[in-house]
Short mmCIF file of C-alpha atoms in Angstrom, two decimals:
data_model
loop_
_atom_site.label_atom_id
_atom_site.label_comp_id
_atom_site.label_asym_id
_atom_site.label_seq_id
_atom_site.Cartn_x
_atom_site.Cartn_y
_atom_site.Cartn_z
CA MET A 685 2.55 -7.72 46.23
CA ALA A 686 5.29 -10.22 45.44
CA SER A 687 4.22 -10.37 41.80
CA ALA A 688 5.23 -6.72 41.45
CA TYR A 689 8.85 -7.87 41.60
CA ALA A 690 8.55 -10.44 38.79
CA SER A 691 9.21 -8.13 35.85
CA ALA A 692 12.28 -6.50 37.37
CA ASN A 693 13.63 -9.85 38.52
CA ARG A 694 13.22 -11.28 35.01
CA PHE A 695 15.39 -8.57 33.50
CA HIS A 696 17.85 -7.84 36.30
CA GLY A 697 17.98 -11.12 38.19
CA LEU A 698 16.88 -11.79 41.73
CA ARG A 699 18.97 -9.50 43.91
CA SER A 700 19.71 -10.60 47.46
CA GLU A 701 17.82 -7.59 48.86
CA ASP A 702 14.73 -8.54 46.86
CA LEU A 703 15.14 -12.18 47.82
CA ASP A 704 15.17 -11.29 51.52
CA LEU A 705 12.17 -9.02 51.11
CA LEU A 706 10.19 -11.65 49.19
CA VAL A 707 10.98 -14.25 51.86
CA THR A 708 9.58 -11.88 54.47
CA ILE A 709 6.53 -10.83 52.44
CA THR A 710 5.56 -14.39 51.55
CA ASP A 711 6.58 -15.91 54.90
CA THR A 712 8.46 -18.69 53.11
CA THR A 713 12.04 -19.83 52.70
CA VAL A 714 14.84 -18.65 50.44
CA ASP A 715 14.65 -21.97 48.58
CA SER A 716 10.91 -21.51 47.96
CA VAL A 717 11.37 -18.01 46.58
CA GLN A 718 14.26 -19.11 44.36
CA ALA A 719 12.22 -22.07 43.06
CA ALA A 720 9.28 -19.79 42.28
CA HIS A 721 11.65 -17.38 40.52
CA LYS A 722 13.08 -20.18 38.36
CA ALA A 723 9.58 -21.42 37.52
CA ASP A 724 8.53 -17.89 36.58
CA LEU A 725 11.55 -17.54 34.30
CA GLY A 726 10.64 -20.81 32.60
CA GLU A 727 7.07 -19.74 31.98
CA TRP A 728 8.21 -16.31 30.83
CA ALA A 729 10.61 -17.90 28.32
CA ILE A 730 7.71 -19.89 26.86
CA GLU A 731 5.60 -16.73 26.60
CA GLN A 732 8.45 -14.94 24.81
CA GLN A 733 8.84 -17.81 22.37
CA LEU A 734 5.13 -17.73 21.62
CA ARG A 735 5.27 -13.98 20.99
CA ASP A 736 8.30 -14.32 18.71
CA HIS A 737 6.82 -17.25 16.74
CA PRO A 738 3.05 -16.96 16.82
CA ASP A 739 2.32 -19.68 14.31
CA LEU A 740 -0.22 -22.27 15.33
CA ALA A 741 2.27 -25.10 15.89
CA VAL A 742 4.25 -23.15 18.47
CA LEU A 743 1.08 -21.84 20.09
CA ASP A 744 -0.36 -25.35 20.31
CA ALA A 745 2.82 -26.71 21.83
CA GLY A 746 2.88 -23.89 24.36
CA LEU A 747 -0.72 -24.49 25.36
CA ASP A 748 -0.03 -28.19 25.74
CA ARG A 749 2.90 -27.46 28.09
CA ARG A 750 0.73 -25.17 30.24
CA SER A 751 -2.09 -27.71 30.63
#
């Protein structure tokens, strides 16, 4: 359920209403949700870089970072 918010949060930022809802849904803390959001943005940035530059060197580096 919480993953349904990831795409919107990537493009529009994590709104306070969504933050509160995600804290409730996941039964965690605001800090935990914000940390997960930042981690998701980092992984998403890597995915975007790999899509923009699909040569083998970039792909290899991306796979190495994910391992």
